[in-house]
Amino acid sequence: MDRNRLHNQVASMRRSLFDQGYLDDQFIQLEELQDDTNPNFVQEVVTLFYNDSARLIQNIEQALNSRPIDFCKLDDYMHQFKGSSS
């Protein structure tokens, strides 16, 4: 696959994600932080978010399934999840 075709596919996918509401202005701000010294910045941040989210969701599920429910621990996990989501 030639470079222009791949570039066009990525641009089309990016537009589609914006059109569907999956990406917004915060993503653009994140892209603006990426530069030549850290060309993979956006990829690294998104990967960290997904890894942290998976871990936090698993912790939330475990906290909800434990008896008695430790609401302080559950609140802490929810707060962490909310913070990383924003």
mmCIF file of N, CA, C and O in Angstrom:
data_model
loop_
_atom_site.group_PDB
_atom_site.id
_atom_site.type_symbol
_atom_site.label_atom_id
_atom_site.label_comp_id
_atom_site.label_asym_id
_atom_site.label_seq_id
_atom_site.Cartn_x
_atom_site.Cartn_y
_atom_site.Cartn_z
ATOM 1 N N MET A 1 0.857 -1.167 0.000
ATOM 2 C CA MET A 1 0.000 0.000 0.000
ATOM 3 C C MET A 1 0.903 1.229 0.000
ATOM 4 O O MET A 1 1.810 1.340 0.800
ATOM 5 N N ASP A 2 0.640 2.139 -0.906
ATOM 6 C CA ASP A 2 1.511 3.308 -0.967
ATOM 7 C C ASP A 2 1.186 4.282 0.175
ATOM 8 O O ASP A 2 0.136 4.231 0.803
ATOM 9 N N ARG A 3 2.115 5.148 0.409
ATOM 10 C CA ARG A 3 2.045 6.065 1.552
ATOM 11 C C ARG A 3 0.834 7.001 1.490
ATOM 12 O O ARG A 3 0.174 7.236 2.495
ATOM 13 N N ASN A 4 0.520 7.550 0.309
ATOM 14 C CA ASN A 4 -0.622 8.460 0.164
ATOM 15 C C ASN A 4 -1.939 7.759 0.456
ATOM 16 O O ASN A 4 -2.822 8.324 1.099
ATOM 17 N N ARG A 5 -2.062 6.545 -0.019
ATOM 18 C CA ARG A 5 -3.301 5.795 0.216
ATOM 19 C C ARG A 5 -3.480 5.521 1.704
ATOM 20 O O ARG A 5 -4.583 5.680 2.242
ATOM 21 N N LEU A 6 -2.423 5.142 2.376
ATOM 22 C CA LEU A 6 -2.484 4.888 3.812
ATOM 23 C C LEU A 6 -2.817 6.174 4.572
ATOM 24 O O LEU A 6 -3.658 6.181 5.472
ATOM 25 N N HIS A 7 -2.196 7.262 4.175
ATOM 26 C CA HIS A 7 -2.463 8.566 4.800
ATOM 27 C C HIS A 7 -3.939 8.947 4.626
ATOM 28 O O HIS A 7 -4.583 9.432 5.570
ATOM 29 N N ASN A 8 -4.478 8.723 3.439
ATOM 30 C CA ASN A 8 -5.885 9.034 3.171
ATOM 31 C C ASN A 8 -6.823 8.158 4.001
ATOM 32 O O ASN A 8 -7.858 8.633 4.482
ATOM 33 N N GLN A 9 -6.469 6.898 4.169
ATOM 34 C CA GLN A 9 -7.283 6.001 4.989
ATOM 35 C C GLN A 9 -7.307 6.471 6.448
ATOM 36 O O GLN A 9 -8.363 6.473 7.086
ATOM 37 N N VAL A 10 -6.155 6.845 6.975
ATOM 38 C CA VAL A 10 -6.066 7.327 8.353
ATOM 39 C C VAL A 10 -6.877 8.610 8.506
ATOM 40 O O VAL A 10 -7.632 8.778 9.475
ATOM 41 N N ALA A 11 -6.756 9.531 7.547
ATOM 42 C CA ALA A 11 -7.499 10.789 7.607
ATOM 43 C C ALA A 11 -9.003 10.529 7.542
ATOM 44 O O ALA A 11 -9.781 11.156 8.279
ATOM 45 N N SER A 12 -9.424 9.584 6.724
ATOM 46 C CA SER A 12 -10.841 9.243 6.614
ATOM 47 C C SER A 12 -11.357 8.625 7.914
ATOM 48 O O SER A 12 -12.454 8.960 8.383
ATOM 49 N N MET A 13 -10.575 7.760 8.508
ATOM 50 C CA MET A 13 -10.967 7.134 9.763
ATOM 51 C C MET A 13 -11.058 8.187 10.872
ATOM 52 O O MET A 13 -11.987 8.182 11.670
ATOM 53 N N ARG A 14 -10.105 9.105 10.891
ATOM 54 C CA ARG A 14 -10.090 10.177 11.896
ATOM 55 C C ARG A 14 -11.342 11.038 11.760
ATOM 56 O O ARG A 14 -12.018 11.336 12.741
ATOM 57 N N ARG A 15 -11.671 11.434 10.521
ATOM 58 C CA ARG A 15 -12.879 12.219 10.270
ATOM 59 C C ARG A 15 -14.121 11.477 10.741
ATOM 60 O O ARG A 15 -15.021 12.042 11.351
ATOM 61 N N SER A 16 -14.166 10.197 10.464
ATOM 62 C CA SER A 16 -15.305 9.372 10.855
ATOM 63 C C SER A 16 -15.458 9.338 12.375
ATOM 64 O O SER A 16 -16.578 9.420 12.891
ATOM 65 N N LEU A 17 -14.357 9.220 13.093
ATOM 66 C CA LEU A 17 -14.418 9.202 14.557
ATOM 67 C C LEU A 17 -14.900 10.535 15.113
ATOM 68 O O LEU A 17 -15.635 10.576 16.110
ATOM 69 N N PHE A 18 -14.524 11.627 14.483
ATOM 70 C CA PHE A 18 -15.043 12.939 14.883
ATOM 71 C C PHE A 18 -16.532 13.042 14.553
ATOM 72 O O PHE A 18 -17.327 13.498 15.382
ATOM 73 N N ASP A 19 -16.911 12.609 13.355
ATOM 74 C CA ASP A 19 -18.313 12.679 12.931
ATOM 75 C C ASP A 19 -19.224 11.864 13.851
ATOM 76 O O ASP A 19 -20.360 12.257 14.118
ATOM 77 N N GLN A 20 -18.724 10.744 14.339
ATOM 78 C CA GLN A 20 -19.517 9.874 15.207
ATOM 79 C C GLN A 20 -19.487 10.324 16.671
ATOM 80 O O GLN A 20 -20.193 9.773 17.506
ATOM 81 N N GLY A 21 -18.669 11.328 16.962
ATOM 82 C CA GLY A 21 -18.612 11.852 18.322
ATOM 83 C C GLY A 21 -17.649 11.125 19.251
ATOM 84 O O GLY A 21 -17.634 11.387 20.452
ATOM 85 N N TYR A 22 -16.842 10.216 18.709
ATOM 86 C CA TYR A 22 -15.865 9.512 19.545
ATOM 87 C C TYR A 22 -14.670 10.396 19.890
ATOM 88 O O TYR A 22 -14.038 10.219 20.918
ATOM 89 N N LEU A 23 -14.347 11.314 18.997
ATOM 90 C CA LEU A 23 -13.265 12.263 19.219
ATOM 91 C C LEU A 23 -13.844 13.666 19.246
ATOM 92 O O LEU A 23 -14.847 13.952 18.594
ATOM 93 N N ASP A 24 -13.173 14.553 20.013
ATOM 94 C CA ASP A 24 -13.636 15.935 20.094
ATOM 95 C C ASP A 24 -12.433 16.867 20.198
ATOM 96 O O ASP A 24 -11.299 16.479 19.919
ATOM 97 N N ASP A 25 -12.685 18.106 20.615
ATOM 98 C CA ASP A 25 -11.624 19.106 20.693
ATOM 99 C C ASP A 25 -10.501 18.708 21.648
ATOM 100 O O ASP A 25 -9.361 19.118 21.455
ATOM 101 N N GLN A 26 -10.819 17.917 22.657
ATOM 102 C CA GLN A 26 -9.763 17.477 23.576
ATOM 103 C C GLN A 26 -8.733 16.616 22.849
ATOM 104 O O GLN A 26 -7.552 16.667 23.154
ATOM 105 N N PHE A 27 -9.182 15.838 21.876
ATOM 106 C CA PHE A 27 -8.251 15.029 21.105
ATOM 107 C C PHE A 27 -7.336 15.922 20.274
ATOM 108 O O PHE A 27 -6.134 15.666 20.173
ATOM 109 N N ILE A 28 -7.888 16.987 19.719
ATOM 110 C CA ILE A 28 -7.077 17.933 18.953
ATOM 111 C C ILE A 28 -6.027 18.575 19.859
ATOM 112 O O ILE A 28 -4.868 18.719 19.474
ATOM 113 N N GLN A 29 -6.430 18.942 21.074
ATOM 114 C CA GLN A 29 -5.480 19.508 22.032
ATOM 115 C C GLN A 29 -4.377 18.511 22.353
ATOM 116 O O GLN A 29 -3.205 18.880 22.481
ATOM 117 N N LEU A 30 -4.735 17.247 22.475
ATOM 118 C CA LEU A 30 -3.748 16.204 22.727
ATOM 119 C C LEU A 30 -2.777 16.093 21.553
ATOM 120 O O LEU A 30 -1.560 16.001 21.746
ATOM 121 N N GLU A 31 -3.310 16.143 20.345
ATOM 122 C CA GLU A 31 -2.460 16.084 19.150
ATOM 123 C C GLU A 31 -1.486 17.255 19.099
ATOM 124 O O GLU A 31 -0.358 17.112 18.630
ATOM 125 N N GLU A 32 -1.928 18.415 19.566
ATOM 126 C CA GLU A 32 -1.068 19.600 19.535
ATOM 127 C C GLU A 32 0.123 19.466 20.483
ATOM 128 O O GLU A 32 1.127 20.155 20.308
ATOM 129 N N LEU A 33 0.028 18.596 21.461
ATOM 130 C CA LEU A 33 1.142 18.363 22.381
ATOM 131 C C LEU A 33 2.201 17.437 21.788
ATOM 132 O O LEU A 33 3.308 17.353 22.297
ATOM 133 N N GLN A 34 1.853 16.757 20.731
ATOM 134 C CA GLN A 34 2.782 15.838 20.076
ATOM 135 C C GLN A 34 3.731 16.640 19.193
ATOM 136 O O GLN A 34 3.321 17.558 18.495
ATOM 137 N N ASP A 35 5.017 16.294 19.238
ATOM 138 C CA ASP A 35 5.990 16.981 18.394
ATOM 139 C C ASP A 35 7.073 16.001 17.961
ATOM 140 O O ASP A 35 6.974 14.798 18.198
ATOM 141 N N ASP A 36 8.106 16.516 17.316
ATOM 142 C CA ASP A 36 9.176 15.664 16.790
ATOM 143 C C ASP A 36 9.945 14.942 17.892
ATOM 144 O O ASP A 36 10.482 13.858 17.666
ATOM 145 N N THR A 37 10.008 15.533 19.083
ATOM 146 C CA THR A 37 10.741 14.876 20.172
ATOM 147 C C THR A 37 9.945 13.722 20.777
ATOM 148 O O THR A 37 10.518 12.848 21.409
ATOM 149 N N ASN A 38 8.618 13.742 20.598
ATOM 150 C CA ASN A 38 7.779 12.663 21.100
ATOM 151 C C ASN A 38 6.677 12.378 20.078
ATOM 152 O O ASN A 38 5.511 12.706 20.288
ATOM 153 N N PRO A 39 7.043 11.729 18.954
ATOM 154 C CA PRO A 39 6.091 11.532 17.864
ATOM 155 C C PRO A 39 4.962 10.540 18.167
ATOM 156 O O PRO A 39 3.973 10.503 17.464
ATOM 157 N N ASN A 40 5.097 9.761 19.227
ATOM 158 C CA ASN A 40 4.086 8.769 19.577
ATOM 159 C C ASN A 40 3.272 9.175 20.802
ATOM 160 O O ASN A 40 2.651 8.337 21.450
ATOM 161 N N PHE A 41 3.278 10.465 21.126
ATOM 162 C CA PHE A 41 2.646 10.945 22.347
ATOM 163 C C PHE A 41 1.171 10.561 22.431
ATOM 164 O O PHE A 41 0.706 10.024 23.432
ATOM 165 N N VAL A 42 0.405 10.821 21.373
ATOM 166 C CA VAL A 42 -1.027 10.537 21.386
ATOM 167 C C VAL A 42 -1.259 9.037 21.563
ATOM 168 O O VAL A 42 -2.089 8.616 22.374
ATOM 169 N N GLN A 43 -0.531 8.236 20.831
ATOM 170 C CA GLN A 43 -0.668 6.781 20.944
ATOM 171 C C GLN A 43 -0.377 6.322 22.369
ATOM 172 O O GLN A 43 -1.106 5.487 22.923
ATOM 173 N N GLU A 44 0.666 6.864 22.979
ATOM 174 C CA GLU A 44 1.020 6.472 24.339
ATOM 175 C C GLU A 44 -0.057 6.872 25.339
ATOM 176 O O GLU A 44 -0.419 6.077 26.219
ATOM 177 N N VAL A 45 -0.596 8.074 25.204
ATOM 178 C CA VAL A 45 -1.636 8.542 26.135
ATOM 179 C C VAL A 45 -2.905 7.703 25.985
ATOM 180 O O VAL A 45 -3.505 7.285 26.982
ATOM 181 N N VAL A 46 -3.307 7.440 24.754
ATOM 182 C CA VAL A 46 -4.516 6.646 24.523
ATOM 183 C C VAL A 46 -4.325 5.217 25.029
ATOM 184 O O VAL A 46 -5.214 4.647 25.673
ATOM 185 N N THR A 47 -3.162 4.643 24.794
ATOM 186 C CA THR A 47 -2.874 3.294 25.279
ATOM 187 C C THR A 47 -2.904 3.245 26.800
ATOM 188 O O THR A 47 -3.497 2.323 27.388
ATOM 189 N N LEU A 48 -2.302 4.228 27.455
ATOM 190 C CA LEU A 48 -2.345 4.289 28.924
ATOM 191 C C LEU A 48 -3.782 4.397 29.427
ATOM 192 O O LEU A 48 -4.163 3.745 30.398
ATOM 193 N N PHE A 49 -4.585 5.228 28.763
ATOM 194 C CA PHE A 49 -5.981 5.379 29.172
ATOM 195 C C PHE A 49 -6.721 4.052 29.083
ATOM 196 O O PHE A 49 -7.430 3.658 30.015
ATOM 197 N N TYR A 50 -6.580 3.347 27.970
ATOM 198 C CA TYR A 50 -7.297 2.077 27.817
ATOM 199 C C TYR A 50 -6.811 1.031 28.816
ATOM 200 O O TYR A 50 -7.620 0.291 29.389
ATOM 201 N N ASN A 51 -5.515 0.966 29.050
ATOM 202 C CA ASN A 51 -4.996 0.009 30.038
ATOM 203 C C ASN A 51 -5.501 0.336 31.433
ATOM 204 O O ASN A 51 -5.934 -0.552 32.176
ATOM 205 N N ASP A 52 -5.438 1.608 31.813
ATOM 206 C CA ASP A 52 -5.938 2.024 33.130
ATOM 207 C C ASP A 52 -7.436 1.792 33.245
ATOM 208 O O ASP A 52 -7.929 1.352 34.287
ATOM 209 N N SER A 53 -8.177 2.087 32.194
ATOM 210 C CA SER A 53 -9.623 1.908 32.225
ATOM 211 C C SER A 53 -9.999 0.447 32.418
ATOM 212 O O SER A 53 -10.891 0.124 33.212
ATOM 213 N N ALA A 54 -9.323 -0.429 31.701
ATOM 214 C CA ALA A 54 -9.602 -1.867 31.840
ATOM 215 C C ALA A 54 -9.335 -2.319 33.273
ATOM 216 O O ALA A 54 -10.136 -3.063 33.861
ATOM 217 N N ARG A 55 -8.244 -1.863 33.849
ATOM 218 C CA ARG A 55 -7.902 -2.231 35.222
ATOM 219 C C ARG A 55 -8.927 -1.674 36.198
ATOM 220 O O ARG A 55 -9.399 -2.390 37.095
ATOM 221 N N LEU A 56 -9.304 -0.417 36.026
ATOM 222 C CA LEU A 56 -10.267 0.201 36.938
ATOM 223 C C LEU A 56 -11.650 -0.434 36.829
ATOM 224 O O LEU A 56 -12.321 -0.649 37.847
ATOM 225 N N ILE A 57 -12.079 -0.764 35.630
ATOM 226 C CA ILE A 57 -13.379 -1.423 35.460
ATOM 227 C C ILE A 57 -13.364 -2.790 36.137
ATOM 228 O O ILE A 57 -14.334 -3.182 36.799
ATOM 229 N N GLN A 58 -12.262 -3.492 36.007
ATOM 230 C CA GLN A 58 -12.134 -4.794 36.683
ATOM 231 C C GLN A 58 -12.193 -4.607 38.207
ATOM 232 O O GLN A 58 -12.882 -5.356 38.903
ATOM 233 N N ASN A 59 -11.517 -3.582 38.717
ATOM 234 C CA ASN A 59 -11.560 -3.302 40.159
ATOM 235 C C ASN A 59 -12.968 -2.938 40.616
ATOM 236 O O ASN A 59 -13.413 -3.360 41.692
ATOM 237 N N ILE A 60 -13.673 -2.156 39.798
ATOM 238 C CA ILE A 60 -15.048 -1.770 40.125
ATOM 239 C C ILE A 60 -15.943 -3.005 40.168
ATOM 240 O O ILE A 60 -16.743 -3.173 41.096
ATOM 241 N N GLU A 61 -15.805 -3.879 39.181
ATOM 242 C CA GLU A 61 -16.605 -5.110 39.159
ATOM 243 C C GLU A 61 -16.336 -5.959 40.390
ATOM 244 O O GLU A 61 -17.273 -6.483 41.006
ATOM 245 N N GLN A 62 -15.063 -6.109 40.755
ATOM 246 C CA GLN A 62 -14.716 -6.901 41.936
ATOM 247 C C GLN A 62 -15.295 -6.271 43.201
ATOM 248 O O GLN A 62 -15.806 -6.975 44.074
ATOM 249 N N ALA A 63 -15.226 -4.953 43.292
ATOM 250 C CA ALA A 63 -15.764 -4.267 44.474
ATOM 251 C C ALA A 63 -17.276 -4.446 44.561
ATOM 252 O O ALA A 63 -17.825 -4.608 45.657
ATOM 253 N N LEU A 64 -17.957 -4.423 43.413
ATOM 254 C CA LEU A 64 -19.408 -4.607 43.415
ATOM 255 C C LEU A 64 -19.814 -6.036 43.750
ATOM 256 O O LEU A 64 -20.898 -6.271 44.283
ATOM 257 N N ASN A 65 -18.954 -6.997 43.432
ATOM 258 C CA ASN A 65 -19.260 -8.404 43.688
ATOM 259 C C ASN A 65 -18.865 -8.861 45.084
ATOM 260 O O ASN A 65 -19.234 -9.960 45.494
ATOM 261 N N SER A 66 -18.103 -8.058 45.791
ATOM 262 C CA SER A 66 -17.681 -8.454 47.139
ATOM 263 C C SER A 66 -18.796 -8.164 48.133
ATOM 264 O O SER A 66 -19.609 -7.264 47.941
ATOM 265 N N ARG A 67 -18.830 -8.948 49.184
ATOM 266 C CA ARG A 67 -19.831 -8.744 50.240
ATOM 267 C C ARG A 67 -19.133 -8.701 51.574
ATOM 268 O O ARG A 67 -18.337 -9.586 51.857
ATOM 269 N N PRO A 68 -19.373 -7.739 52.393
ATOM 270 C CA PRO A 68 -20.172 -6.550 52.101
ATOM 271 C C PRO A 68 -19.410 -5.623 51.162
ATOM 272 O O PRO A 68 -18.183 -5.658 51.100
ATOM 273 N N ILE A 69 -20.140 -4.813 50.444
ATOM 274 C CA ILE A 69 -19.520 -3.880 49.502
ATOM 275 C C ILE A 69 -18.790 -2.803 50.292
ATOM 276 O O ILE A 69 -19.337 -2.199 51.200
ATOM 277 N N ASP A 70 -17.534 -2.598 49.909
ATOM 278 C CA ASP A 70 -16.727 -1.532 50.519
ATOM 279 C C ASP A 70 -16.939 -0.265 49.682
ATOM 280 O O ASP A 70 -16.293 -0.056 48.667
ATOM 281 N N PHE A 71 -17.894 0.561 50.119
ATOM 282 C CA PHE A 71 -18.265 1.739 49.341
ATOM 283 C C PHE A 71 -17.142 2.776 49.267
ATOM 284 O O PHE A 71 -17.057 3.520 48.296
ATOM 285 N N CYS A 72 -16.282 2.811 50.257
ATOM 286 C CA CYS A 72 -15.141 3.736 50.202
ATOM 287 C C CYS A 72 -14.187 3.334 49.076
ATOM 288 O O CYS A 72 -13.728 4.176 48.310
ATOM 289 N N LYS A 73 -13.913 2.033 48.993
ATOM 290 C CA LYS A 73 -13.039 1.530 47.929
ATOM 291 C C LYS A 73 -13.707 1.733 46.566
ATOM 292 O O LYS A 73 -13.059 2.160 45.608
ATOM 293 N N LEU A 74 -14.989 1.435 46.480
ATOM 294 C CA LEU A 74 -15.725 1.616 45.230
ATOM 295 C C LEU A 74 -15.708 3.081 44.799
ATOM 296 O O LEU A 74 -15.476 3.393 43.632
ATOM 297 N N ASP A 75 -15.911 3.986 45.751
ATOM 298 C CA ASP A 75 -15.873 5.418 45.464
ATOM 299 C C ASP A 75 -14.490 5.825 44.950
ATOM 300 O O ASP A 75 -14.383 6.619 44.007
ATOM 301 N N ASP A 76 -13.446 5.274 45.527
ATOM 302 C CA ASP A 76 -12.083 5.580 45.097
ATOM 303 C C ASP A 76 -11.862 5.136 43.651
ATOM 304 O O ASP A 76 -11.323 5.891 42.839
ATOM 305 N N TYR A 77 -12.293 3.908 43.316
ATOM 306 C CA TYR A 77 -12.147 3.416 41.947
ATOM 307 C C TYR A 77 -12.947 4.269 40.965
ATOM 308 O O TYR A 77 -12.466 4.594 39.875
ATOM 309 N N MET A 78 -14.162 4.633 41.342
ATOM 310 C CA MET A 78 -14.998 5.448 40.464
ATOM 311 C C MET A 78 -14.384 6.832 40.250
ATOM 312 O O MET A 78 -14.404 7.376 39.154
ATOM 313 N N HIS A 79 -13.829 7.387 41.313
ATOM 314 C CA HIS A 79 -13.182 8.702 41.234
ATOM 315 C C HIS A 79 -11.968 8.623 40.292
ATOM 316 O O HIS A 79 -11.763 9.531 39.462
ATOM 317 N N GLN A 80 -11.182 7.559 40.411
ATOM 318 C CA GLN A 80 -10.022 7.380 39.527
ATOM 319 C C GLN A 80 -10.465 7.260 38.079
ATOM 320 O O GLN A 80 -9.861 7.847 37.169
ATOM 321 N N PHE A 81 -11.521 6.477 37.852
ATOM 322 C CA PHE A 81 -12.024 6.278 36.499
ATOM 323 C C PHE A 81 -12.535 7.595 35.904
ATOM 324 O O PHE A 81 -12.249 7.925 34.761
ATOM 325 N N LYS A 82 -13.284 8.342 36.696
ATOM 326 C CA LYS A 82 -13.798 9.628 36.242
ATOM 327 C C LYS A 82 -12.644 10.577 35.910
ATOM 328 O O LYS A 82 -12.664 11.265 34.895
ATOM 329 N N GLY A 83 -11.624 10.598 36.764
ATOM 330 C CA GLY A 83 -10.484 11.480 36.551
ATOM 331 C C GLY A 83 -9.725 11.142 35.282
ATOM 332 O O GLY A 83 -9.343 12.036 34.516
ATOM 333 N N SER A 84 -9.519 9.863 35.028
ATOM 334 C CA SER A 84 -8.775 9.496 33.820
ATOM 335 C C SER A 84 -9.617 9.708 32.566
ATOM 336 O O SER A 84 -9.083 9.937 31.485
ATOM 337 N N SER A 85 -10.934 9.646 32.706
ATOM 338 C CA SER A 85 -11.815 9.844 31.553
ATOM 339 C C SER A 85 -11.870 11.309 31.118
ATOM 340 O O SER A 85 -12.078 11.600 29.945
ATOM 341 N N SER A 86 -11.670 12.210 32.068
ATOM 342 C CA SER A 86 -11.732 13.611 31.692
ATOM 343 C C SER A 86 -10.403 14.058 31.147
ATOM 344 O O SER A 86 -10.279 14.949 30.387
#
